[in-house]
Tab-separated table of C-alpha atoms in Angstrom:
chain	number	residue	atom	x	y	z
A	1	MET	CA	9.874	22.950	16.243
A	2	SER	CA	8.968	19.671	17.964
A	3	GLN	CA	5.577	21.043	19.034
A	4	TYR	CA	4.782	22.030	15.440
A	5	VAL	CA	5.765	18.610	14.116
A	6	SER	CA	3.871	16.760	16.822
A	7	ARG	CA	0.714	18.561	15.787
A	8	LEU	CA	1.362	17.976	12.078
A	9	ARG	CA	2.367	14.332	12.159
A	10	ARG	CA	-0.511	13.165	14.361
A	11	SER	CA	-3.175	15.074	12.493
A	12	GLY	CA	-2.991	12.723	9.505
A	13	ALA	CA	-4.346	13.495	6.089
A	14	SER	CA	-6.535	16.263	7.458
A	15	SER	CA	-3.465	18.286	8.501
A	16	PRO	CA	-3.999	22.041	8.924
A	17	ARG	CA	-2.651	24.107	6.071
A	18	LEU	CA	0.782	25.624	6.610
A	19	ARG	CA	1.523	29.334	6.679
A	20	PHE	CA	5.073	30.386	5.813
A	21	PRO	CA	6.776	33.768	6.299
A	22	GLY	CA	6.603	35.661	3.013
A	23	ALA	CA	5.670	33.974	-0.260
A	24	HIS	CA	5.736	30.208	-0.462
A	25	ARG	CA	5.155	27.824	-3.298
A	26	ARG	CA	4.612	24.187	-3.919
A	27	PRO	CA	7.115	22.297	-6.063
A	28	ARG	CA	6.310	22.550	-9.750
A	29	ARG	CA	7.842	19.223	-10.727
A	30	VAL	CA	8.637	16.172	-8.589
A	31	ALA	CA	10.951	13.282	-9.463
A	32	MET	CA	9.253	10.223	-7.970
A	33	LEU	CA	11.327	7.047	-7.630
A	34	SER	CA	10.039	3.473	-7.634
A	35	VAL	CA	13.033	1.267	-8.398
A	36	HIS	CA	11.755	-2.256	-7.817
A	37	THR	CA	8.215	-2.122	-9.137
A	38	SER	CA	6.613	-0.165	-11.940
A	39	PRO	CA	3.384	1.797	-11.536
A	40	LEU	CA	2.393	0.229	-14.864
A	41	HIS	CA	2.516	-3.316	-13.456
A	42	GLN	CA	-0.633	-5.229	-12.513
A	43	PRO	CA	-1.126	-5.128	-8.700
A	44	GLY	CA	-1.176	-8.615	-7.222
A	45	THR	CA	1.605	-9.912	-9.485
A	46	GLY	CA	5.276	-10.257	-8.586
A	47	ASP	CA	6.254	-7.368	-6.324
A	48	ALA	CA	3.354	-5.186	-7.461
A	49	GLY	CA	0.802	-4.399	-4.788
A	50	GLY	CA	-0.589	-1.566	-2.730
A	51	MET	CA	2.492	0.580	-3.293
A	52	ASN	CA	1.868	0.539	-7.046
A	53	VAL	CA	-1.695	1.740	-6.527
A	54	TYR	CA	-0.441	4.361	-4.070
A	55	ILE	CA	2.084	5.796	-6.531
A	56	VAL	CA	-0.312	5.851	-9.490
A	57	GLU	CA	-3.211	7.456	-7.648
A	58	LEU	CA	-1.059	9.940	-5.735
A	59	ALA	CA	0.777	11.031	-8.898
A	60	LYS	CA	-2.500	11.586	-10.781
A	61	ARG	CA	-3.979	13.668	-7.965
A	62	LEU	CA	-0.779	15.704	-7.572
A	63	ALA	CA	-0.862	16.463	-11.290
A	64	ALA	CA	-4.475	17.584	-10.900
A	65	ILE	CA	-3.313	20.261	-8.428
A	66	ASN	CA	-0.557	21.409	-10.807
A	67	ILE	CA	2.386	19.413	-9.471
A	68	GLU	CA	3.919	17.541	-12.402
A	69	VAL	CA	5.297	14.100	-11.562
A	70	GLU	CA	7.960	12.069	-13.366
A	71	ILE	CA	8.166	8.493	-12.076
A	72	PHE	CA	11.489	6.690	-12.562
A	73	THR	CA	11.263	2.891	-12.495
A	74	ARG	CA	13.446	-0.018	-13.633
A	75	ALA	CA	12.815	-1.318	-17.149
A	76	THR	CA	11.742	-4.978	-17.034
A	77	THR	CA	11.514	-5.594	-20.781
A	78	GLY	CA	13.379	-4.260	-23.788
A	79	ALA	CA	10.065	-3.555	-25.535
A	80	LEU	CA	9.245	-0.667	-23.228
A	81	PRO	CA	9.554	2.871	-24.614
A	82	PRO	CA	11.894	5.182	-22.668
A	83	SER	CA	8.899	7.102	-21.338
A	84	VAL	CA	5.133	6.652	-21.125
A	85	GLU	CA	2.501	9.261	-20.261
A	86	LEU	CA	0.449	7.666	-17.502
A	87	ALA	CA	-1.920	10.645	-17.285
A	88	PRO	CA	-1.759	14.350	-18.079
A	89	GLY	CA	1.122	15.692	-15.983
A	90	VAL	CA	2.403	12.202	-15.045
A	91	LEU	CA	5.313	10.656	-16.984
A	92	VAL	CA	6.805	7.202	-16.332
A	93	ARG	CA	10.502	6.928	-17.266
A	94	HIS	CA	11.991	3.462	-17.762
A	95	VAL	CA	15.597	3.153	-16.627
A	96	ASP	CA	17.887	0.358	-17.822
A	97	ALA	CA	19.494	-1.228	-14.761
A	98	GLY	CA	20.432	-4.897	-14.864
A	99	PRO	CA	18.811	-7.703	-16.855
A	100	TYR	CA	15.211	-7.081	-17.839
A	101	GLU	CA	13.825	-10.326	-16.457
A	102	GLY	CA	14.655	-12.820	-13.741
A	103	LEU	CA	16.107	-10.298	-11.300
A	104	ALA	CA	14.787	-10.814	-7.770
A	105	LYS	CA	14.159	-7.828	-5.516
A	106	GLU	CA	16.970	-9.067	-3.253
A	107	GLU	CA	19.413	-8.653	-6.145
A	108	LEU	CA	18.462	-5.054	-6.903
A	109	PRO	CA	20.891	-3.313	-4.501
A	110	ALA	CA	23.692	-4.278	-6.914
A	111	GLN	CA	21.881	-2.357	-9.676
A	112	LEU	CA	21.342	0.907	-7.783
A	113	CYS	CA	24.466	2.459	-9.308
A	114	ALA	CA	23.178	1.767	-12.814
A	115	PHE	CA	19.735	3.044	-11.906
A	116	THR	CA	21.168	6.236	-10.418
A	117	HIS	CA	23.189	6.755	-13.598
A	118	GLY	CA	20.003	6.515	-15.657
A	119	VAL	CA	18.229	9.053	-13.441
A	120	MET	CA	21.175	11.431	-13.726
A	121	GLN	CA	21.211	11.063	-17.503
A	122	ALA	CA	17.579	12.136	-17.672
A	123	TRP	CA	18.296	15.086	-15.396
A	124	ALA	CA	21.323	16.149	-17.472
A	125	GLY	CA	19.087	16.710	-20.468
A	126	HIS	CA	17.155	19.445	-18.666
A	127	ARG	CA	17.898	22.965	-17.573
A	128	PRO	CA	19.206	23.502	-14.002
A	129	GLY	CA	16.465	23.382	-11.393
A	130	TYR	CA	14.156	21.211	-13.515
A	131	TYR	CA	13.147	19.030	-10.549
A	132	ASP	CA	12.136	20.813	-7.345
A	133	LEU	CA	11.931	17.773	-5.063
A	134	VAL	CA	12.564	14.018	-4.948
A	135	HIS	CA	9.942	11.663	-3.509
A	136	SER	CA	11.237	8.100	-3.106
A	137	HIS	CA	9.216	4.971	-2.301
A	138	TYR	CA	10.699	1.963	-0.472
A	139	TRP	CA	14.276	1.851	0.773
A	140	LEU	CA	15.898	0.926	-2.563
A	141	SER	CA	14.489	4.084	-4.135
A	142	GLY	CA	15.516	6.026	-1.066
A	143	HIS	CA	19.195	5.379	-1.786
A	144	VAL	CA	18.857	6.693	-5.330
A	145	GLY	CA	16.802	9.619	-4.051
A	146	TRP	CA	19.433	10.463	-1.457
A	147	LEU	CA	22.116	10.860	-4.133
A	148	ALA	CA	19.826	12.643	-6.602
A	149	ALA	CA	18.555	15.152	-4.044
A	150	GLU	CA	22.090	16.003	-2.928
A	151	ARG	CA	23.294	16.387	-6.500
A	152	TRP	CA	20.355	18.570	-7.506
A	153	GLY	CA	20.272	20.615	-4.308
A	154	VAL	CA	16.614	19.791	-3.588
A	155	PRO	CA	14.809	18.182	-0.636
A	156	LEU	CA	14.215	14.438	-0.334
A	157	VAL	CA	10.822	13.176	0.841
A	158	HIS	CA	10.727	9.437	1.509
A	159	ALA	CA	7.968	6.890	2.152
A	160	MET	CA	9.053	3.549	3.598
A	161	HIS	CA	5.835	1.587	2.888
A	162	THR	CA	7.300	-1.364	4.796
A	163	MET	CA	10.207	-1.609	7.242
A	164	ALA	CA	12.554	-4.535	7.742
A	165	LYS	CA	12.634	-4.287	11.532
A	166	VAL	CA	8.837	-4.259	11.735
A	167	LYS	CA	8.469	-7.196	9.326
A	168	ASN	CA	11.130	-9.235	11.116
A	169	ALA	CA	9.370	-8.714	14.443
A	170	ALA	CA	6.201	-10.364	13.083
A	171	LEU	CA	7.346	-13.078	10.676
A	172	ALA	CA	5.011	-15.813	9.562
A	173	ALA	CA	6.148	-19.358	10.332
A	174	GLY	CA	8.782	-20.395	7.813
A	175	ASP	CA	9.068	-16.947	6.232
A	176	THR	CA	12.490	-15.491	5.416
A	177	PRO	CA	13.732	-12.564	7.549
A	178	GLU	CA	14.709	-9.344	5.824
A	179	PRO	CA	18.524	-9.109	5.539
A	180	ALA	CA	20.756	-6.906	7.679
A	181	ALA	CA	21.757	-4.950	4.559
A	182	ARG	CA	18.190	-3.698	4.241
A	183	VAL	CA	18.102	-2.599	7.882
A	184	ILE	CA	21.325	-0.652	7.376
A	185	GLY	CA	20.027	0.831	4.125
A	186	GLU	CA	16.762	1.946	5.717
A	187	THR	CA	18.622	3.555	8.607
A	188	GLN	CA	20.732	5.554	6.146
A	189	VAL	CA	17.687	6.737	4.181
A	190	VAL	CA	15.883	7.806	7.365
A	191	ARG	CA	18.889	9.894	8.317
A	192	ALA	CA	19.218	11.453	4.853
A	193	ALA	CA	15.583	12.396	4.176
A	194	ASP	CA	14.303	15.930	4.725
A	195	ARG	CA	10.835	14.529	5.374
A	196	LEU	CA	9.437	11.052	6.015
A	197	ILE	CA	5.820	10.278	5.155
A	198	ALA	CA	4.185	7.627	7.331
A	199	ASN	CA	0.817	6.030	6.598
A	200	THR	CA	-0.322	6.099	10.227
A	201	ALA	CA	0.693	7.523	13.583
A	202	GLU	CA	1.823	4.018	14.572
A	203	GLU	CA	4.174	3.885	11.583
A	204	ALA	CA	5.504	7.317	12.520
A	205	ASP	CA	6.245	6.041	16.016
A	206	GLU	CA	7.936	2.936	14.569
A	207	LEU	CA	10.238	5.146	12.506
A	208	VAL	CA	11.278	6.993	15.640
A	209	ARG	CA	11.488	3.897	17.834
A	210	HIS	CA	13.191	1.443	15.462
A	211	TYR	CA	15.248	3.797	13.287
A	212	GLU	CA	15.840	6.795	15.537
A	213	ALA	CA	14.103	9.056	13.017
A	214	ASP	CA	13.986	12.722	13.938
A	215	ALA	CA	10.345	13.213	14.967
A	216	ALA	CA	10.545	16.677	13.415
A	217	LYS	CA	10.844	15.059	9.983
A	218	VAL	CA	7.866	12.707	10.198
A	219	ALA	CA	4.419	13.560	8.816
A	220	VAL	CA	1.401	11.260	8.769
A	221	VAL	CA	-0.598	11.086	5.543
A	222	HIS	CA	-3.187	8.326	5.221
A	223	PRO	CA	-3.283	6.691	1.785
A	224	GLY	CA	-6.441	7.192	-0.201
A	225	VAL	CA	-8.833	5.107	-2.226
A	226	ASN	CA	-10.264	5.703	-5.692
A	227	LEU	CA	-13.847	6.385	-4.647
A	228	ASP	CA	-15.041	6.530	-8.251
A	229	ARG	CA	-13.889	2.970	-8.891
A	230	PHE	CA	-14.418	1.368	-5.490
A	231	ARG	CA	-18.069	1.981	-4.615
A	232	PRO	CA	-21.143	-0.167	-3.980
A	233	ALA	CA	-22.351	0.553	-7.578
A	234	ASP	CA	-25.215	-1.768	-8.569
A	235	GLY	CA	-24.859	-3.989	-5.529
A	236	ARG	CA	-23.773	-7.418	-4.358
A	237	ALA	CA	-26.306	-9.449	-6.346
A	238	ALA	CA	-25.287	-7.915	-9.682
A	239	ALA	CA	-21.565	-8.413	-8.935
A	240	ARG	CA	-22.156	-12.078	-8.058
A	241	HIS	CA	-24.081	-12.572	-11.275
A	242	ARG	CA	-21.216	-11.085	-13.328
A	243	LEU	CA	-18.635	-13.296	-11.594
A	244	GLY	CA	-20.722	-16.470	-11.731
A	245	LEU	CA	-21.073	-16.747	-7.946
A	246	PRO	CA	-24.143	-18.150	-6.162
A	247	GLN	CA	-26.472	-15.481	-4.789
A	248	ASP	CA	-27.028	-17.073	-1.373
A	249	ALA	CA	-23.411	-18.070	-0.636
A	250	LEU	CA	-21.245	-17.022	2.273
A	251	ILE	CA	-18.205	-15.648	0.410
A	252	PRO	CA	-15.093	-14.768	2.457
A	253	LEU	CA	-12.579	-13.262	0.015
A	254	PHE	CA	-8.798	-13.042	0.061
A	255	ALA	CA	-7.362	-10.516	-2.413
A	256	GLY	CA	-3.662	-9.763	-2.629
A	257	ARG	CA	-0.228	-11.170	-3.167
A	258	ILE	CA	0.113	-14.794	-2.101
A	259	GLN	CA	3.008	-14.879	0.323
A	260	PRO	CA	3.448	-15.854	3.997
A	261	LEU	CA	3.376	-12.193	5.122
A	262	LYS	CA	-0.198	-11.787	3.822
A	263	ALA	CA	-1.232	-15.102	5.463
A	264	PRO	CA	-3.859	-16.409	3.033
A	265	ASP	CA	-3.260	-19.817	4.651
A	266	ILE	CA	-4.965	-18.553	7.821
A	267	LEU	CA	-8.191	-17.978	5.878
A	268	LEU	CA	-8.046	-21.523	4.496
A	269	ARG	CA	-7.347	-22.948	7.958
A	270	ALA	CA	-10.202	-20.893	9.419
A	271	VAL	CA	-12.599	-22.218	6.764
A	272	ALA	CA	-11.488	-25.757	7.585
A	273	VAL	CA	-12.161	-25.163	11.300
A	274	LEU	CA	-15.589	-23.684	10.572
A	275	LEU	CA	-16.620	-26.521	8.238
A	276	ASP	CA	-15.430	-29.152	10.694
A	277	GLU	CA	-17.668	-27.596	13.342
A	278	ARG	CA	-20.559	-26.835	10.996
A	279	PRO	CA	-20.476	-29.124	7.945
A	280	GLU	CA	-23.898	-27.865	6.821
A	281	LEU	CA	-22.228	-24.589	5.722
A	282	ARG	CA	-20.176	-26.345	3.034
A	283	ALA	CA	-23.070	-26.315	0.557
A	284	ARG	CA	-23.298	-22.534	0.656
A	285	MET	CA	-19.674	-21.426	1.020
A	286	VAL	CA	-17.335	-20.159	-1.712
A	287	VAL	CA	-13.826	-18.923	-0.827
A	288	PRO	CA	-12.173	-16.938	-3.658
A	289	VAL	CA	-8.413	-16.344	-3.459
A	290	VAL	CA	-7.596	-13.601	-5.969
A	291	GLY	CA	-3.895	-12.918	-6.521
A	292	GLY	CA	-0.559	-14.393	-7.555
A	293	PRO	CA	2.548	-15.672	-5.756
A	294	SER	CA	4.981	-12.979	-4.650
A	295	GLY	CA	8.147	-12.511	-2.613
A	296	SER	CA	8.955	-15.565	-0.517
A	297	GLY	CA	5.723	-17.133	-1.801
A	298	LEU	CA	7.436	-17.696	-5.147
A	299	ALA	CA	9.482	-20.496	-3.598
A	300	LYS	CA	6.356	-22.689	-3.450
A	301	PRO	CA	3.832	-21.140	-5.838
A	302	GLU	CA	1.562	-24.196	-5.584
A	303	GLY	CA	1.732	-24.311	-1.778
A	304	LEU	CA	-1.690	-22.793	-1.093
A	305	GLN	CA	-3.461	-25.184	-3.481
A	306	LYS	CA	-1.778	-28.132	-1.754
A	307	LEU	CA	-2.801	-26.770	1.642
A	308	ALA	CA	-6.445	-26.466	0.527
A	309	ALA	CA	-6.388	-30.123	-0.539
A	310	LYS	CA	-4.698	-31.204	2.694
A	311	LEU	CA	-7.276	-29.344	4.791
A	312	GLY	CA	-10.149	-30.827	2.827
A	313	VAL	CA	-11.484	-27.474	1.589
A	314	ALA	CA	-10.356	-27.570	-2.052
A	315	ASP	CA	-13.982	-27.994	-3.124
A	316	VAL	CA	-14.988	-24.565	-1.752
A	317	VAL	CA	-11.811	-22.603	-2.585
A	318	ARG	CA	-11.527	-20.908	-5.978
A	319	PHE	CA	-8.096	-19.663	-7.015
A	320	ARG	CA	-8.155	-16.744	-9.430
A	321	PRO	CA	-5.225	-14.846	-10.996
A	322	PRO	CA	-4.663	-11.140	-10.287
A	323	VAL	CA	-7.239	-8.916	-11.957
A	324	GLY	CA	-7.436	-5.266	-13.004
A	325	GLN	CA	-8.761	-2.653	-10.630
A	326	ASP	CA	-12.262	-2.529	-12.128
A	327	GLN	CA	-12.759	-6.285	-11.821
A	328	LEU	CA	-11.185	-6.249	-8.365
A	329	ALA	CA	-13.899	-3.791	-7.325
A	330	ASP	CA	-16.473	-6.341	-8.522
A	331	TRP	CA	-14.860	-9.084	-6.412
A	332	PHE	CA	-15.096	-6.797	-3.384
A	333	ARG	CA	-18.779	-6.069	-4.086
A	334	ALA	CA	-19.531	-9.766	-4.536
A	335	ALA	CA	-17.868	-10.864	-1.292
A	336	SER	CA	-19.653	-11.233	2.028
A	337	VAL	CA	-16.472	-10.149	3.786
A	338	LEU	CA	-12.818	-9.493	2.936
A	339	VAL	CA	-10.365	-11.395	5.138
A	340	MET	CA	-6.908	-9.870	5.789
A	341	PRO	CA	-4.971	-12.015	8.294
A	342	SER	CA	-1.631	-10.290	7.493
A	343	TYR	CA	1.302	-10.429	9.881
A	344	SER	CA	2.320	-6.884	8.945
A	345	GLU	CA	0.634	-4.054	7.011
A	346	SER	CA	1.872	-0.478	6.898
A	347	PHE	CA	-1.716	0.554	6.122
A	348	GLY	CA	-3.783	-2.097	4.354
A	349	LEU	CA	-5.069	-0.301	1.270
A	350	VAL	CA	-7.078	-3.350	0.184
A	351	ALA	CA	-9.149	-3.054	3.375
A	352	ILE	CA	-10.189	0.490	2.487
A	353	GLU	CA	-10.916	-0.466	-1.124
A	354	ALA	CA	-13.203	-3.307	-0.035
A	355	GLN	CA	-15.021	-1.083	2.455
A	356	ALA	CA	-15.476	1.624	-0.182
A	357	ALA	CA	-17.191	-1.054	-2.302
A	358	GLY	CA	-19.577	-1.728	0.600
A	359	THR	CA	-17.959	-4.879	2.017
A	360	PRO	CA	-16.972	-5.433	5.671
A	361	VAL	CA	-13.513	-6.684	6.644
A	362	ILE	CA	-12.098	-9.220	9.079
A	363	ALA	CA	-8.478	-8.193	9.644
A	364	ALA	CA	-5.542	-8.834	11.906
A	365	ALA	CA	-5.065	-6.051	14.435
A	366	VAL	CA	-1.605	-5.175	13.085
A	367	GLY	CA	0.073	-2.115	11.569
A	368	GLY	CA	-2.345	0.317	9.976
A	369	LEU	CA	-5.329	-2.063	9.861
A	370	PRO	CA	-6.844	-0.684	13.110
A	371	VAL	CA	-6.943	2.690	11.331
A	372	ALA	CA	-8.406	1.226	8.147
A	373	VAL	CA	-11.050	-0.910	9.908
A	374	ARG	CA	-13.407	0.258	12.659
A	375	ASP	CA	-13.694	-2.752	14.937
A	376	GLU	CA	-17.278	-3.982	15.488
A	377	THR	CA	-18.584	-1.280	13.098
A	378	THR	CA	-17.115	-1.806	9.610
A	379	GLY	CA	-15.777	-5.269	10.382
A	380	PHE	CA	-13.812	-7.126	13.025
A	381	LEU	CA	-10.188	-6.875	14.164
A	382	VAL	CA	-8.660	-10.136	15.351
A	383	PRO	CA	-5.868	-9.768	17.937
A	384	SER	CA	-4.154	-13.020	16.957
A	385	HIS	CA	-3.379	-15.256	13.996
A	386	ASP	CA	-5.305	-18.223	15.396
A	387	PRO	CA	-7.456	-19.725	12.617
A	388	ALA	CA	-10.137	-20.579	15.194
A	389	ALA	CA	-10.528	-16.874	16.022
A	390	TYR	CA	-11.132	-16.095	12.344
A	391	ALA	CA	-13.525	-19.050	12.111
A	392	ARG	CA	-15.601	-17.586	14.954
A	393	ARG	CA	-15.908	-14.264	13.136
A	394	LEU	CA	-16.830	-16.000	9.880
A	395	GLY	CA	-19.460	-17.918	11.834
A	396	GLU	CA	-21.040	-14.639	12.910
A	397	PHE	CA	-21.566	-13.679	9.265
A	398	ALA	CA	-23.060	-17.128	8.652
A	399	ASP	CA	-25.470	-16.776	11.593
A	400	ARG	CA	-26.306	-13.122	11.026
A	401	PRO	CA	-26.319	-12.498	7.268
A	402	GLN	CA	-27.707	-9.011	7.900
A	403	LEU	CA	-24.230	-8.098	9.166
A	404	VAL	CA	-22.988	-8.088	5.558
A	405	ASP	CA	-25.352	-5.248	4.667
A	406	SER	CA	-25.264	-3.290	7.934
A	407	MET	CA	-21.498	-3.407	8.346
A	408	GLY	CA	-21.084	-2.950	4.588
A	409	ALA	CA	-23.063	0.299	4.676
A	410	ALA	CA	-20.980	1.552	7.620
A	411	ALA	CA	-17.816	0.492	5.767
A	412	ALA	CA	-18.746	2.463	2.640
A	413	ALA	CA	-19.424	5.566	4.748
A	414	HIS	CA	-16.131	5.119	6.639
A	415	ALA	CA	-14.135	4.855	3.404
A	416	GLN	CA	-15.423	8.227	2.204
A	417	GLY	CA	-12.875	9.842	4.532
A	418	PHE	CA	-9.982	8.316	2.565
A	419	GLY	CA	-10.187	9.971	-0.848
A	420	TRP	CA	-6.971	10.450	-2.810
A	421	ASP	CA	-7.646	14.179	-3.215
A	422	THR	CA	-7.241	14.562	0.550
A	423	ALA	CA	-4.058	12.479	0.539
A	424	ALA	CA	-2.576	14.473	-2.359
A	425	SER	CA	-3.347	17.799	-0.682
A	426	ALA	CA	-1.680	16.658	2.542
A	427	THR	CA	1.327	15.322	0.591
A	428	ALA	CA	1.627	18.667	-1.212
A	429	ASP	CA	1.736	20.353	2.201
A	430	VAL	CA	4.619	18.076	3.203
A	431	TYR	CA	6.402	18.982	-0.044
A	432	THR	CA	5.890	22.682	0.622
A	433	ALA	CA	7.229	22.414	4.162
A	434	ALA	CA	10.254	20.402	3.004
A	435	THR	CA	10.975	22.882	0.208
A	436	TYR	CA	10.645	25.912	2.447
A	437	GLU	CA	12.819	24.517	5.218
A	438	HIS	CA	15.400	23.320	2.686
A	439	ARG	CA	15.735	26.915	1.518
A	440	HIS	CA	15.250	28.567	4.909
A	441	PRO	CA	16.564	26.081	7.481
A	442	ARG	CA	16.372	28.587	10.347
A	443	HIS	CA	12.712	29.471	9.852
A	444	VAL	CA	9.799	27.391	11.107
A	445	PRO	CA	6.351	27.574	9.499
A	446	SER	CA	3.326	28.204	11.681
A	447	LEU	CA	-0.010	26.409	11.626
A	448	HIS	CA	-3.422	27.858	11.260
A	449	GLY	CA	-6.798	26.204	10.870
């Protein structure tokens, strides 16, 4: 068993197909749980981010291979209909649990009972066996999924996305540690799940090391990228024209939620270091920050603007609110380089999206970013959070502008290996294995190429 899992979990999204004794089948219908953030929310706002994109794209691709998906999420306004068709074969169900607005993520554990009740009500309206499997995202959903899977007699597949112990080990200065209740909750979900999906082999190892996960339960599936949306398209010059950006500028971009964990302040500090050393660059530098305050960043939503003024770089920094995916792709195309100085990233989906659009990346060498970015080929990995180290890399793009095109071309080619179709197929294999072993716990599937 352990040999089989070792081969599966380290093979990533290109896992060999599974062969099972006798007939086997994929689940027909999956209940997907996303308690704290809706797949309909705009990424880059509130708690919406890469996980929202992950759920939407994965659900659509699963539906395309005949696995229907119903996504349960908490209703955040009374104006929402009980259900919304996101795409053919993908239904979003809004569950009433707590007040619609003003409820922080930290307050959601108290609403899990109400949320579970809503999920059970939906299930009660169907025939027995309506859902074949539960796939939960983030630990809050995992607790609902644990109860639902036991009640329905189906397997539970869980994706952590982020882990409290990993985040707490790499906190930004002044950031708030994740509470002990979350650590306990995550440990319980890890123990309850039939399968755990990790974004990278490193995340799989963290599950085993920090949470004593059974290695036999862990499978690695790299997230994907929408290659139809995120692509070089008509090029950098056209994107800059559409966004009103100067054609000859050095444009390091930050795109994402503005919170200490994502470390947009490091980009601003790096720009300040670079301009202090080379003031002649100021005339041709534009630094867009695209995104809204989130998480612990909500405590001081104006903090980054004040920092830009304090550092003397407010004249080159342009703050922009979160944008839709199509316009985000244009920001990626327009940028010289995406900068991701995060303290923790389970994968770093934004890095793949930018590369798919033909833009290199400067990223912290943390979490899944060394998988997403090929150091010295599609961008640079920085082994610290020292602004001066980021300034040196930005200086290389200033001195060698051809790097934007050469690394950008390599980045676009690299991203082609991260399509959502591949991720959905590998996820379906995990579902099939979980379903088979749930029904036949004494049998072990075999691998073939």
